[in-house]
Every structure is written in structure tokens, then in C-alpha cells.
Short mmCIF file of C-alpha atoms in Angstrom, two decimals:
data_model
loop_
_atom_site.label_atom_id
_atom_site.label_comp_id
_atom_site.label_asym_id
_atom_site.label_seq_id
_atom_site.Cartn_x
_atom_site.Cartn_y
_atom_site.Cartn_z
CA MET A 1 -31.52 0.73 37.61
CA ILE A 2 -27.56 0.41 37.47
CA ALA A 3 -27.56 -2.22 34.65
CA ASP A 4 -30.29 0.52 32.94
CA MET A 5 -27.40 2.96 33.41
CA LEU A 6 -24.72 0.94 32.31
CA SER A 7 -26.21 -0.34 29.01
CA GLY A 8 -27.18 1.24 26.35
CA GLY A 9 -24.22 3.24 24.88
CA PHE A 10 -22.36 2.13 21.65
CA THR A 11 -20.74 -1.08 21.60
CA ASP A 12 -18.33 -0.78 19.06
CA ALA A 13 -18.04 3.21 19.11
CA PRO A 14 -15.82 4.25 16.34
CA VAL A 15 -17.56 2.19 14.12
CA GLN A 16 -21.14 3.06 15.29
CA SER A 17 -20.53 7.03 16.17
CA ALA A 18 -18.89 7.23 12.33
CA ARG A 19 -22.02 5.85 10.92
CA ALA A 20 -23.95 7.63 13.09
CA PHE A 21 -22.11 10.94 11.79
CA ARG A 22 -22.70 9.81 8.75
CA GLU A 23 -26.69 10.08 8.62
CA ILE A 24 -26.26 13.53 10.46
CA LEU A 25 -24.65 15.12 8.72
CA GLU A 26 -26.09 14.20 5.42
CA ALA A 27 -29.38 15.18 7.36
CA MET A 28 -28.00 18.57 8.06
CA ALA A 29 -26.74 18.95 4.58
CA ARG A 30 -30.08 18.25 3.60
CA PRO A 31 -32.49 19.92 5.61
CA GLY A 32 -36.32 18.36 5.63
CA THR A 33 -34.53 14.22 4.92
CA ILE A 34 -35.81 11.65 7.37
CA ARG A 35 -32.57 9.19 8.14
CA ARG A 36 -32.31 6.78 9.95
CA VAL A 37 -29.93 5.92 13.17
CA GLU A 38 -29.17 3.13 15.01
CA GLY A 39 -26.91 1.72 17.96
CA ALA A 40 -28.34 3.39 21.00
CA LEU A 41 -30.49 2.38 23.90
CA PRO A 42 -31.26 5.43 26.10
CA PRO A 43 -33.46 5.30 28.91
CA ALA A 44 -37.28 6.59 28.61
CA PRO A 45 -37.81 8.48 27.61
CA LEU A 46 -35.45 9.11 25.39
CA SER A 47 -35.71 8.09 21.45
CA VAL A 48 -33.19 6.03 19.99
CA ALA A 49 -32.60 8.87 17.72
CA ALA A 50 -31.68 11.15 20.48
CA GLY A 51 -29.43 8.66 22.44
CA VAL A 52 -27.07 8.22 19.33
CA THR A 53 -27.04 11.90 18.68
CA LEU A 54 -25.94 12.36 22.11
CA LEU A 55 -23.39 10.08 22.08
CA THR A 56 -22.23 10.98 18.74
CA LEU A 57 -21.43 14.77 19.15
CA CYS A 58 -21.34 15.37 22.92
CA ASP A 59 -18.98 14.82 25.14
CA ALA A 60 -17.39 16.25 28.42
CA THR A 61 -16.62 19.37 26.56
CA THR A 62 -19.89 20.36 25.39
CA PRO A 63 -22.12 21.93 27.94
CA LEU A 64 -25.98 20.01 27.72
CA HIS A 65 -29.64 21.32 29.03
CA LEU A 66 -31.99 18.47 29.75
CA ALA A 67 -35.76 20.09 29.00
CA GLY A 68 -38.91 18.73 30.77
CA ARG A 69 -39.03 15.03 30.65
CA CYS A 70 -36.09 14.84 29.27
CA GLY A 71 -34.15 15.56 32.09
CA ALA A 72 -35.03 12.28 34.27
CA GLN A 73 -33.10 10.85 36.55
CA ALA A 74 -32.56 7.74 34.81
CA VAL A 75 -31.79 9.78 31.58
CA LYS A 76 -29.32 11.79 33.95
CA ASP A 77 -27.52 8.87 35.36
CA TRP A 78 -26.77 7.54 31.31
CA ILE A 79 -25.49 11.02 30.21
CA ALA A 80 -23.17 10.79 33.12
CA PHE A 81 -21.54 7.46 32.57
CA HIS A 82 -22.03 7.16 28.44
CA ILE A 83 -21.37 10.83 27.78
CA GLY A 84 -19.95 13.44 30.75
CA ALA A 85 -21.77 15.92 29.21
CA PRO A 86 -21.82 18.91 32.20
CA LEU A 87 -25.34 19.23 32.44
CA PHE A 88 -25.88 23.96 32.45
CA ASP A 89 -28.82 26.31 32.05
CA ALA A 90 -30.17 26.79 28.64
CA PRO A 91 -28.16 30.32 28.57
CA ASP A 92 -24.90 28.67 28.36
CA ALA A 93 -25.65 25.28 26.90
CA ASP A 94 -23.96 24.11 23.28
CA PHE A 95 -26.68 21.36 23.10
CA ALA A 96 -30.28 20.99 24.66
CA LEU A 97 -32.45 18.20 24.55
CA GLY A 98 -36.11 17.97 25.07
CA HIS A 99 -39.56 18.73 23.37
CA TRP A 100 -40.28 21.83 21.72
CA ALA A 101 -42.80 22.81 24.24
CA ASP A 102 -40.34 21.65 26.99
CA LEU A 103 -37.80 23.84 25.30
CA GLN A 104 -39.74 26.89 25.43
CA PRO A 105 -39.11 29.95 25.12
CA VAL A 106 -36.32 28.96 22.39
CA ASN A 107 -34.96 32.45 22.18
CA ARG A 108 -33.10 31.86 25.51
CA PHE A 109 -30.55 29.58 23.95
CA ARG A 110 -27.48 31.14 22.42
CA ILE A 111 -27.03 31.59 18.70
CA GLY A 112 -23.59 32.91 18.36
CA GLN A 113 -21.75 36.12 18.14
CA PRO A 114 -22.02 38.37 14.85
CA ASP A 115 -17.92 37.30 14.80
CA TYR A 116 -17.86 33.62 15.59
CA PRO A 117 -21.44 32.48 14.46
CA ASP A 118 -20.63 28.84 15.45
CA ARG A 119 -20.89 29.15 18.87
CA SER A 120 -24.52 28.78 18.93
CA ALA A 121 -26.53 26.20 20.17
CA THR A 122 -28.05 22.90 18.62
CA LEU A 123 -31.40 21.95 19.94
CA ILE A 124 -32.46 17.89 19.77
CA VAL A 125 -36.28 18.45 20.40
CA GLU A 126 -37.97 14.86 20.01
CA ARG A 127 -41.12 14.58 18.25
CA ASP A 128 -43.70 11.72 18.02
CA VAL A 129 -42.99 11.19 14.59
CA LEU A 130 -41.66 12.77 11.35
CA SER A 131 -42.95 12.90 8.28
CA ASP A 132 -42.38 14.70 5.46
CA ASP A 133 -46.04 16.56 5.15
CA GLY A 134 -45.26 19.93 6.48
CA PRO A 135 -44.51 23.35 5.51
CA ALA A 136 -42.06 23.74 2.52
CA LEU A 137 -38.57 24.11 3.17
CA THR A 138 -36.34 25.86 0.68
CA GLY A 139 -32.63 26.85 1.12
CA PRO A 140 -28.99 25.35 1.07
CA GLY A 141 -28.85 21.65 0.85
CA ILE A 142 -31.69 21.94 -0.53
CA GLN A 143 -32.84 21.66 -5.14
CA LEU A 144 -36.34 22.86 -5.05
CA ARG A 145 -38.03 22.35 -1.75
CA THR A 146 -38.60 19.18 0.64
CA HIS A 147 -41.47 19.22 3.41
CA LEU A 148 -40.73 18.40 7.22
CA ASN A 149 -43.59 18.38 9.96
CA LEU A 150 -42.18 21.49 12.47
CA PRO A 151 -44.20 21.72 15.54
CA GLU A 152 -43.95 24.87 14.77
CA VAL A 153 -43.55 27.53 12.18
CA GLN A 154 -42.79 30.92 13.97
CA ALA A 155 -40.08 30.16 15.40
CA PHE A 156 -38.26 28.69 12.59
CA HIS A 157 -38.71 32.89 10.82
CA ALA A 158 -37.32 34.51 13.42
CA ASN A 159 -34.84 32.22 13.73
CA ARG A 160 -34.25 32.57 9.65
CA ALA A 161 -34.07 36.35 10.32
CA LEU A 162 -30.93 36.12 12.64
CA PHE A 163 -28.82 34.46 9.90
CA PRO A 164 -25.66 33.83 10.18
CA LEU A 165 -27.15 33.76 13.59
CA GLY A 166 -29.38 31.22 14.90
CA PHE A 167 -29.76 27.74 17.17
CA ASP A 168 -29.78 25.09 15.17
CA THR A 169 -32.22 21.77 15.55
CA ILE A 170 -32.27 18.09 15.21
CA PHE A 171 -35.76 16.70 15.76
CA THR A 172 -35.53 13.21 16.85
CA ALA A 173 -38.60 10.56 16.38
CA GLY A 174 -37.71 6.58 17.37
CA ASN A 175 -34.82 5.98 15.33
CA GLN A 176 -35.41 8.65 12.21
CA ILE A 177 -33.48 12.25 12.71
CA ALA A 178 -34.44 15.09 10.65
CA CYS A 179 -32.38 18.31 10.74
CA LEU A 180 -33.26 22.13 10.42
CA PRO A 181 -30.10 24.04 10.05
CA ARG A 182 -30.75 27.93 10.94
CA SER A 183 -29.82 28.62 7.09
CA THR A 184 -33.42 27.03 5.83
CA ARG A 185 -36.06 29.16 4.48
CA VAL A 186 -39.85 27.67 5.96
CA GLU A 187 -42.69 28.52 3.92
CA VAL A 188 -45.16 30.92 5.66
CA ILE A 189 -48.78 28.84 6.59
CA MET B 1 -6.77 -4.79 6.56
CA THR B 2 -7.15 -2.56 9.02
CA ASP B 3 -3.86 -1.22 11.07
CA GLN B 4 -5.41 -2.92 14.77
CA SER B 5 -2.81 -0.54 16.37
CA TYR B 6 -4.91 2.59 15.45
CA ASN B 7 -8.17 3.59 16.43
CA PHE B 8 -10.76 3.42 13.59
CA ALA B 9 -10.05 6.70 10.88
CA TYR B 10 -6.69 6.93 12.83
CA LEU B 11 -8.37 10.13 15.27
CA ASP B 12 -9.54 9.43 18.76
CA GLU B 13 -13.31 9.76 19.39
CA GLN B 14 -13.16 13.17 21.19
CA THR B 15 -11.35 14.70 18.15
CA LYS B 16 -13.69 13.37 16.18
CA ARG B 17 -16.60 14.44 17.67
CA MET B 18 -14.76 18.01 17.89
CA ILE B 19 -14.40 18.02 14.07
CA ARG B 20 -17.72 16.98 13.77
CA ARG B 21 -19.33 19.35 15.67
CA ALA B 22 -17.56 22.14 13.46
CA ILE B 23 -18.61 20.18 10.04
CA LEU B 24 -22.10 20.53 11.33
CA LYS B 25 -21.82 24.09 11.78
CA GLY B 26 -19.98 24.55 8.82
CA ILE B 27 -22.69 23.18 7.31
CA ALA B 28 -25.57 25.37 8.89
CA VAL B 29 -23.50 28.62 7.59
CA PRO B 30 -22.62 27.97 4.28
CA GLY B 31 -18.51 29.59 3.48
CA TYR B 32 -18.59 30.54 7.58
CA GLN B 33 -15.00 29.24 8.53
CA VAL B 34 -15.63 27.31 11.86
CA PRO B 35 -12.02 27.61 13.95
CA PHE B 36 -11.36 24.02 15.12
CA ALA B 37 -8.85 22.38 17.27
CA SER B 38 -6.25 20.82 14.32
CA ARG B 39 -4.61 17.60 15.71
CA GLU B 40 -0.85 17.17 14.48
CA MET B 41 -1.30 14.63 12.01
CA PRO B 42 1.37 12.04 10.87
CA MET B 43 2.41 14.08 7.48
CA PRO B 44 3.60 17.66 7.19
CA TYR B 45 1.63 20.61 7.16
CA GLY B 46 0.60 22.10 3.77
CA TRP B 47 0.09 17.88 2.73
CA GLY B 48 -3.52 17.71 3.28
CA THR B 49 -3.70 17.58 7.08
CA GLY B 50 -6.84 19.88 7.61
CA GLY B 51 -8.45 17.90 4.77
CA VAL B 52 -7.55 14.44 6.35
CA GLN B 53 -8.92 15.29 9.69
CA VAL B 54 -11.86 16.11 8.23
CA THR B 55 -12.12 12.73 5.92
CA ALA B 56 -11.67 10.90 9.26
CA ALA B 57 -14.23 11.94 10.87
CA CYS B 58 -16.92 11.37 7.81
CA LEU B 59 -14.95 7.70 6.46
CA VAL B 60 -17.77 4.90 7.87
CA PRO B 61 -16.02 1.34 6.66
CA GLU B 62 -18.44 0.95 3.86
CA ASP B 63 -17.00 3.79 2.15
CA ARG B 64 -14.35 3.72 -1.11
CA LEU B 65 -11.73 6.52 -1.38
CA LYS B 66 -10.55 8.50 -3.71
CA VAL B 67 -7.63 11.30 -3.55
CA ILE B 68 -6.65 12.94 -5.61
CA ASP B 69 -3.55 15.72 -5.99
CA GLN B 70 -4.23 18.19 -8.29
CA GLY B 71 -6.37 16.00 -10.69
CA ALA B 72 -3.39 13.05 -10.01
CA ASP B 73 -4.50 9.45 -8.31
CA ASP B 74 -1.08 8.72 -9.06
CA THR B 75 1.07 11.64 -7.31
CA THR B 76 2.81 10.94 -3.97
CA ASN B 77 0.61 13.27 -2.01
CA ALA B 78 -2.63 11.18 -3.25
CA VAL B 79 -1.05 7.67 -3.42
CA SER B 80 0.11 8.13 0.83
CA ILE B 81 -3.23 9.57 2.01
CA ARG B 82 -5.13 6.97 0.41
CA LYS B 83 -2.81 4.52 1.67
CA PHE B 84 -3.11 6.33 5.20
CA PHE B 85 -6.51 5.66 5.27
CA ALA B 86 -6.76 1.76 3.98
CA ARG B 87 -4.69 1.27 6.67
CA THR B 88 -6.38 3.01 9.34
CA ALA B 89 -9.89 2.87 8.67
CA GLY B 90 -9.23 -0.56 6.26
CA VAL B 91 -11.53 1.72 3.91
CA ALA B 92 -11.88 0.21 0.04
CA THR B 93 -9.83 2.83 -2.43
CA THR B 94 -10.79 3.43 -6.10
CA GLU B 95 -9.44 6.28 -8.38
CA ARG B 96 -12.46 6.24 -10.16
CA THR B 97 -14.51 8.97 -9.88
CA ASP B 98 -17.77 7.63 -10.34
CA GLU B 99 -16.78 4.57 -7.81
CA ALA B 100 -15.75 6.94 -4.91
CA THR B 101 -17.93 7.67 -2.02
CA VAL B 102 -15.61 10.15 -0.57
CA ILE B 103 -12.76 12.23 -2.76
CA GLN B 104 -10.15 14.12 -1.03
CA THR B 105 -8.62 16.32 -3.62
CA ARG B 106 -5.88 19.02 -3.69
CA HIS B 107 -6.61 21.74 -5.94
CA ARG B 108 -9.47 20.10 -8.34
CA ILE B 109 -12.68 19.35 -8.34
CA PRO B 110 -12.87 16.14 -10.79
CA GLU B 111 -14.23 16.36 -14.52
CA THR B 112 -17.14 13.97 -13.91
CA PRO B 113 -19.89 15.02 -12.41
CA LEU B 114 -20.26 14.62 -8.80
CA THR B 115 -23.42 12.74 -7.51
CA PRO B 116 -25.95 13.28 -4.20
CA ASP B 117 -23.86 9.79 -2.25
CA GLN B 118 -20.99 11.67 -2.99
CA ILE B 119 -18.68 14.33 -0.72
CA LEU B 120 -16.05 15.98 -1.66
CA VAL B 121 -12.98 16.59 0.85
CA TYR B 122 -11.20 19.54 -0.18
CA GLN B 123 -7.45 20.43 1.56
CA VAL B 124 -6.61 24.42 2.29
CA PRO B 125 -4.34 26.30 2.67
CA ILE B 126 -4.78 29.45 3.47
CA PRO B 127 -8.72 29.56 4.34
CA GLU B 128 -8.92 33.43 4.87
CA PRO B 129 -9.77 34.88 0.90
CA LEU B 130 -8.74 37.86 2.57
CA ARG B 131 -5.78 37.17 4.21
CA PHE B 132 -3.36 38.53 1.71
CA LEU B 133 -5.26 41.90 1.77
CA GLU B 134 -5.23 42.38 5.36
CA PRO B 135 -3.30 39.99 7.04
CA ARG B 136 -4.48 40.34 10.60
CA GLU B 137 -7.20 37.87 12.02
CA SER B 138 -8.78 40.18 13.95
CA GLU B 139 -9.66 42.19 11.11
CA THR B 140 -10.89 40.06 9.04
CA ARG B 141 -12.95 38.56 11.40
CA LYS B 142 -14.60 41.74 11.50
CA MET B 143 -14.88 42.58 7.88
CA HIS B 144 -17.01 38.72 7.39
CA GLU B 145 -18.91 40.10 10.63
CA LEU B 146 -20.13 43.46 8.92
CA GLU B 147 -19.91 41.70 5.01
CA GLU B 148 -17.47 44.08 4.22
CA TYR B 149 -15.83 42.88 1.49
CA GLY B 150 -14.97 46.33 -0.78
CA LEU B 151 -11.48 45.22 -0.22
CA MET B 152 -11.72 42.28 -2.04
CA HIS B 153 -13.76 44.34 -4.99
CA VAL B 154 -10.57 46.87 -5.03
CA LYS B 155 -8.07 43.92 -5.53
CA LEU B 156 -9.72 42.24 -8.58
CA TYR B 157 -10.41 46.07 -9.79
CA GLU B 158 -6.56 46.76 -9.52
CA ASP B 159 -5.96 43.64 -11.40
CA ILE B 160 -8.03 44.97 -14.41
CA ALA B 161 -6.10 48.10 -14.01
CA ARG B 162 -2.87 46.65 -14.32
CA HIS B 163 -4.00 43.58 -16.80
CA GLY B 164 -6.75 44.49 -18.55
CA GLN B 165 -8.34 41.74 -16.85
CA ILE B 166 -8.80 39.76 -13.30
CA ALA B 167 -5.65 37.97 -13.38
CA THR B 168 -6.26 35.70 -10.55
CA SER B 169 -6.56 32.12 -11.97
CA TYR B 170 -6.57 29.92 -9.05
CA ALA B 171 -8.32 30.48 -5.45
CA TYR B 172 -10.87 32.50 -7.47
CA PRO B 173 -13.19 33.82 -4.57
CA VAL B 174 -16.72 33.18 -4.39
CA ARG B 175 -19.52 34.75 -2.18
CA VAL B 176 -21.74 31.80 -1.00
CA GLU B 177 -25.60 32.39 -0.75
CA GLY B 178 -24.84 36.06 -0.70
CA ARG B 179 -23.41 36.60 2.57
CA TYR B 180 -19.99 34.93 2.82
CA VAL B 181 -17.03 35.75 0.97
CA MET B 182 -15.32 32.29 0.69
CA ASP B 183 -11.88 30.89 -0.86
CA PRO B 184 -12.59 27.90 -2.54
CA SER B 185 -8.95 26.55 -2.07
CA PRO B 186 -6.71 26.34 -4.79
CA ILE B 187 -8.39 25.50 -7.53
CA PRO B 188 -7.89 26.82 -11.19
CA LYS B 189 -10.78 29.26 -11.63
CA PHE B 190 -11.74 26.83 -14.66
CA ASP B 191 -13.24 24.53 -11.76
CA ASN B 192 -15.71 27.36 -10.07
CA PRO B 193 -18.84 26.70 -11.81
CA LYS B 194 -18.82 23.35 -10.69
CA LEU B 195 -18.96 24.76 -6.74
CA SER B 196 -22.71 25.62 -7.03
CA GLY B 197 -25.08 23.64 -7.51
CA CYS B 198 -23.67 20.74 -7.14
CA PRO B 199 -25.74 17.86 -6.32
CA ALA B 200 -22.42 16.70 -3.42
CA ILE B 201 -21.54 17.38 0.34
CA GLN B 202 -18.74 19.77 -0.08
CA LEU B 203 -15.70 19.99 3.13
CA PHE B 204 -13.15 22.67 3.16
CA GLY B 205 -10.32 21.30 5.81
CA ALA B 206 -6.97 23.95 6.57
CA GLY B 207 -4.85 21.82 9.27
CA ARG B 208 -2.18 24.56 9.78
CA GLU B 209 -4.78 27.47 9.97
CA GLN B 210 -7.50 25.40 11.90
CA ARG B 211 -10.86 26.39 10.22
CA ILE B 212 -13.46 23.85 8.61
CA TYR B 213 -15.72 25.17 6.69
CA ALA B 214 -18.72 23.59 3.82
CA LEU B 215 -20.81 24.12 1.37
CA PRO B 216 -23.93 21.61 1.36
CA PRO B 217 -25.20 20.24 -1.77
CA TRP B 218 -27.22 22.97 -4.20
CA THR B 219 -25.98 25.78 -2.57
CA GLU B 220 -25.47 29.16 -5.11
CA VAL B 221 -21.80 29.82 -4.93
CA VAL B 222 -20.96 32.90 -7.07
CA SER B 223 -17.28 33.78 -8.63
CA LEU B 224 -17.08 37.90 -7.73
CA ASP B 225 -17.04 39.50 -10.67
CA PHE B 226 -17.67 43.00 -12.77
CA ASP B 227 -20.90 44.03 -14.93
CA ASP B 228 -18.10 44.83 -17.42
CA HIS B 229 -16.10 42.44 -16.86
CA PRO B 230 -17.78 38.92 -15.87
CA PHE B 231 -16.17 35.79 -14.94
CA GLU B 232 -14.89 33.93 -16.92
CA ALA B 233 -14.01 29.76 -16.76
CA SER B 234 -10.69 30.24 -18.45
CA LYS B 235 -8.37 27.05 -19.51
CA ALA B 236 -5.69 26.46 -22.02
CA ALA B 237 -6.71 27.03 -25.26
CA HIS B 238 -5.75 23.89 -26.88
CA ASP B 239 -7.10 19.75 -26.76
CA CYS B 240 -5.66 16.87 -24.26
CA ASP B 241 -2.70 15.46 -26.25
CA LEU B 242 -3.31 12.11 -25.00
CA CYS B 243 -7.43 12.16 -24.85
CA GLY B 244 -8.50 14.41 -27.41
CA ALA B 245 -10.84 16.14 -24.74
CA GLY B 246 -11.54 19.79 -25.37
CA HIS B 247 -13.12 20.83 -22.64
CA SER B 248 -11.29 19.57 -19.57
CA TYR B 249 -8.50 21.47 -17.30
CA LEU B 250 -5.35 20.92 -19.12
CA ASP B 251 -1.72 20.86 -17.50
CA GLU B 252 1.30 21.92 -19.71
CA VAL B 253 4.45 19.86 -19.59
CA ILE B 254 7.06 20.53 -21.19
CA THR B 255 8.91 17.71 -23.49
CA ASP B 256 12.68 18.80 -24.18
CA ASP B 257 15.24 21.71 -24.01
CA GLN B 258 13.66 23.27 -27.53
CA GLY B 259 10.42 24.52 -26.06
CA THR B 260 8.13 21.61 -27.57
CA ARG B 261 5.19 21.41 -25.32
CA MET B 262 1.79 18.93 -24.88
CA PHE B 263 -1.43 19.69 -22.84
CA VAL B 264 -3.21 16.91 -21.08
CA CYS B 265 -5.89 16.73 -19.13
CA SER B 266 -5.09 16.96 -14.90
CA ASP B 267 -7.59 14.44 -14.34
CA THR B 268 -6.00 11.56 -15.00
CA ASP B 269 -8.93 9.45 -14.47
CA PHE B 270 -11.40 11.49 -16.75
CA CYS B 271 -8.50 11.24 -19.25
CA ALA B 272 -7.44 7.12 -18.86
CA GLY B 273 -11.79 6.50 -19.17
CA ARG B 274 -11.80 8.34 -22.07
CA ARG B 275 -8.63 6.54 -24.09
CA GLU B 276 -10.61 3.56 -22.83
CA ALA B 277 -13.47 4.85 -24.63
CA GLY B 278 -11.72 5.10 -28.02
CA HIS B 279 -10.81 8.70 -27.66
CA GLN B 280 -7.58 9.69 -29.16
CA GLY B 281 -5.85 12.94 -29.01
CA ARG B 282 -3.14 14.54 -30.76
CA LEU B 283 0.34 12.41 -29.49
CA TRP B 284 -1.72 9.20 -28.32
CA ALA B 285 -2.88 8.52 -31.79
CA SER B 286 -0.04 9.21 -33.22
CA GLN B 287 1.54 6.48 -30.91
CA PRO B 288 2.91 3.02 -32.25
CA GLU B 289 1.39 0.43 -30.00
CA ALA B 290 -1.76 2.55 -29.17
CA ALA B 291 -2.37 2.82 -33.33
CA GLU B 292 -2.96 -1.47 -33.49
#
């Protein structure tokens, strides 16, 4: 058990986190595109991509909320050792990790303040699979349109209506990530 | 060769995570200035400390870095920043726009069109477009919150009333996706049209003012203007005297004390590339060694 907790982090953090961030940046800047990341082996049920995202973006200064199965003790131990992020309830978290159903209702999460819209939560949503069949996405970062299999549409509509407030979302599945920042408009189906 | 005394790309990991989080929020809210805990860098404020921190947070070992200062690759600022990252991150460097994957720039956008595989990092002195109109941060923040940008239009109107035209020629304010008014850094307004619909990611770092902001690719960026005084991307009404380009941004160079002057491309890579391709300007063609 102890071995699991201690292993699975970056072996060369400066370079691995740089490469991972570049993929996350590209994914966030081009909503709906699916990128691959590598370098972390977090305990189940976390995906490689979720582990990489946590290692790249979270540290002791970022309150983290773990929802549902992602709040397993093994995960908490792994995060405590490798990342050190304090665990918080949903309304106080900078980052939240979980499956979409476990994160409900998503209107609990911080959407920023009108004068500081950056003080908002980033949701890391675990999916079974990421694919480009789903509602059309338009907005900044998208030349014409992209498609992504979203867990639902309504919540992202409501989130876009809050712009420039709102949460930002990183979807993870296996070693794949895709992002949906608050600026993206989701097609009504 | 990386200098092993430093962490990869100079900054420590916690600092880079902090900057990376700010960059992602900036991407999510295009044009909004995200506060970040800017670090002291081994160069003075005003020499690109913001751009350097953003570049450090984005670089990967496979990158090929280009640094320009007013379009030039061979000025002190550009050379020293390029050497800084060659030493602390071990990245390859280049002076060619089309070979670069990350381009850090002071006050120009390269003439060569950017591609989706590139990131353009701007060095920004004063990120707040309203700062010279309203010195209080508490007030400008409120104005952004309320989309209260009338003051900026008053400023442009006063330009017209006084000069007959909008006299702002650099750091020309833009509106991003119909929401935030943004300072594009002191690029000439000639470059403003290149901000909009750009395939590359554009990141802006202001070190002293501790702000990061961003434009994702294909973002709509509109230069502020009036129906009867539309925005005009102006440049000197000359061709480059070295390469003959008629559509690039020009620097004016005084060549003697009799008032003789020449105009040359501010983008040195673009100008050299054209000359290599056989283009000749007014003065280059008259050089004996160039004529052979």
C-alpha cells in the first residue's frame, strides 16, 4: 500500500510537467481537441490524464475537491504525498476532480467574481472515453467548429451564460485530455 | 547545453505551476488580465520579465525559441533572452520565424504569418489600457467589470478633435470577442489586424505589473474606432530600402546630419529572407558588392 502511495508521480518533474502543461495549454486554447499526456501512474480509479493534470497544476496552494469514487483513501494518500493539495468542500475548491455525476450539482463550484473572474474553479472530469462525436462547439480557440462528447449540454449552456464568470472544465479519459473553457458555446441539441 | 545549476527553464516548479494556472485562466477569459505573483528575474523590469516568465512556463525541451525586440533578432534584449533560455532550458534557438515554435516578442508581430504550431509571447509594460485615463486600479477593475469603456472612446474622440484623426499609433486599444478592452502591448497599430483570427496562441506577460492575459487562436480582436473614422493600419509611405518590401512595417533610420534618411523593415528576419530570395531595395541595389 505504501509503495503505491509513493510511486506513480513524475520521475523528472520539470520536464514532464512542462510537456504536460503544453498539452493542457493546447487543449484549453483549442476547445474540443483531444490531446495525449503521459508521465503519471496514479492509483485507481484515477486515469493517467487526471493524475498528470493534478501533478502539473495543483500544489499546496490550491484547494482541491475530490468527488465520489475519486475520493478513495488511496487517492487521498497519493495526492497528499505527491501534490500536497488541501482537500476542501466543493464551494471552496480551486480544482475539483470526479466523474460528472459525482460533481453534481455543478453550480456549487466557484465561478469567480465580476471583478476577478479568474477566481473560479477548474473541474477535472473523468470520462470513460473522449471522442469527437457530440455537440458542436464554437467560440475563441475554434476556427469553425469542433465536436466533443460532453456528459451533458445544459450545464455548459448555463455556464456560458455566466461569461465572463463560470468554471472551466478539463475532461480526462485514459491518457487523453480535452478542455471546455467557459468561453465556449455549446450547440443546442 | 543546459546549465545544470538551474532548474529547467530557470523558475522553480511551484512558480511555474502558479504561472501556468494564470495562463489557463487567461485563455478561458480572453483579454482579461489575470493577476499573478510575478517573480524577480535576473534582468531589470522593462526588459521583458513578464514575457520571460510566461515563456519559461511554456517551454518544453523540444522547442525552438525565437526572440525579437522591435522586430529585430540582433538587439541586446533579444540576444540576452535567447541566450538565457539556451542556457537554462537547453532549447534550440533560431532567428527564422517559420522555424520557431515559441516566439517571445517585444513590440512587434512578425511579418511572416504565424502557424497553429507556434506560441507568441508578448512582453507588456503597462497591461491596463485604461491606466493613463484612470490611474486607480480599483476603478479600472470596476470599469472592466461593468464593460464601461466610454472613457476610451472619449480619448479616441479627443484625438480626432485635436488632430483630425486618431493619433494613437501604437498600443492601440482592441476589444476581444466583444467583451474586454485589451492593450495589445506597444505594437504599432500596423500589427493590430494580425491579432485577430491568428492561428497561434498569443500570451501576454507583464512582470512589473503582475498581469498575464491571453488570446486563444482564432479569437476575434477588433481595434476600437468610429463609423466615420474607421481604424487604419498605418505605416510609413515608403518601400524598404534594403529589400524593397512595400507592405512591411518600416523603421526610419537617420544616416547623416544632412537629414538623409532610409526606411528599413523592422522585422530583420523578414527583410533578410526577402534579400536572400533576390529582392532588392533602393539602397541595397546600389551597393557594389550586392550588385555582383
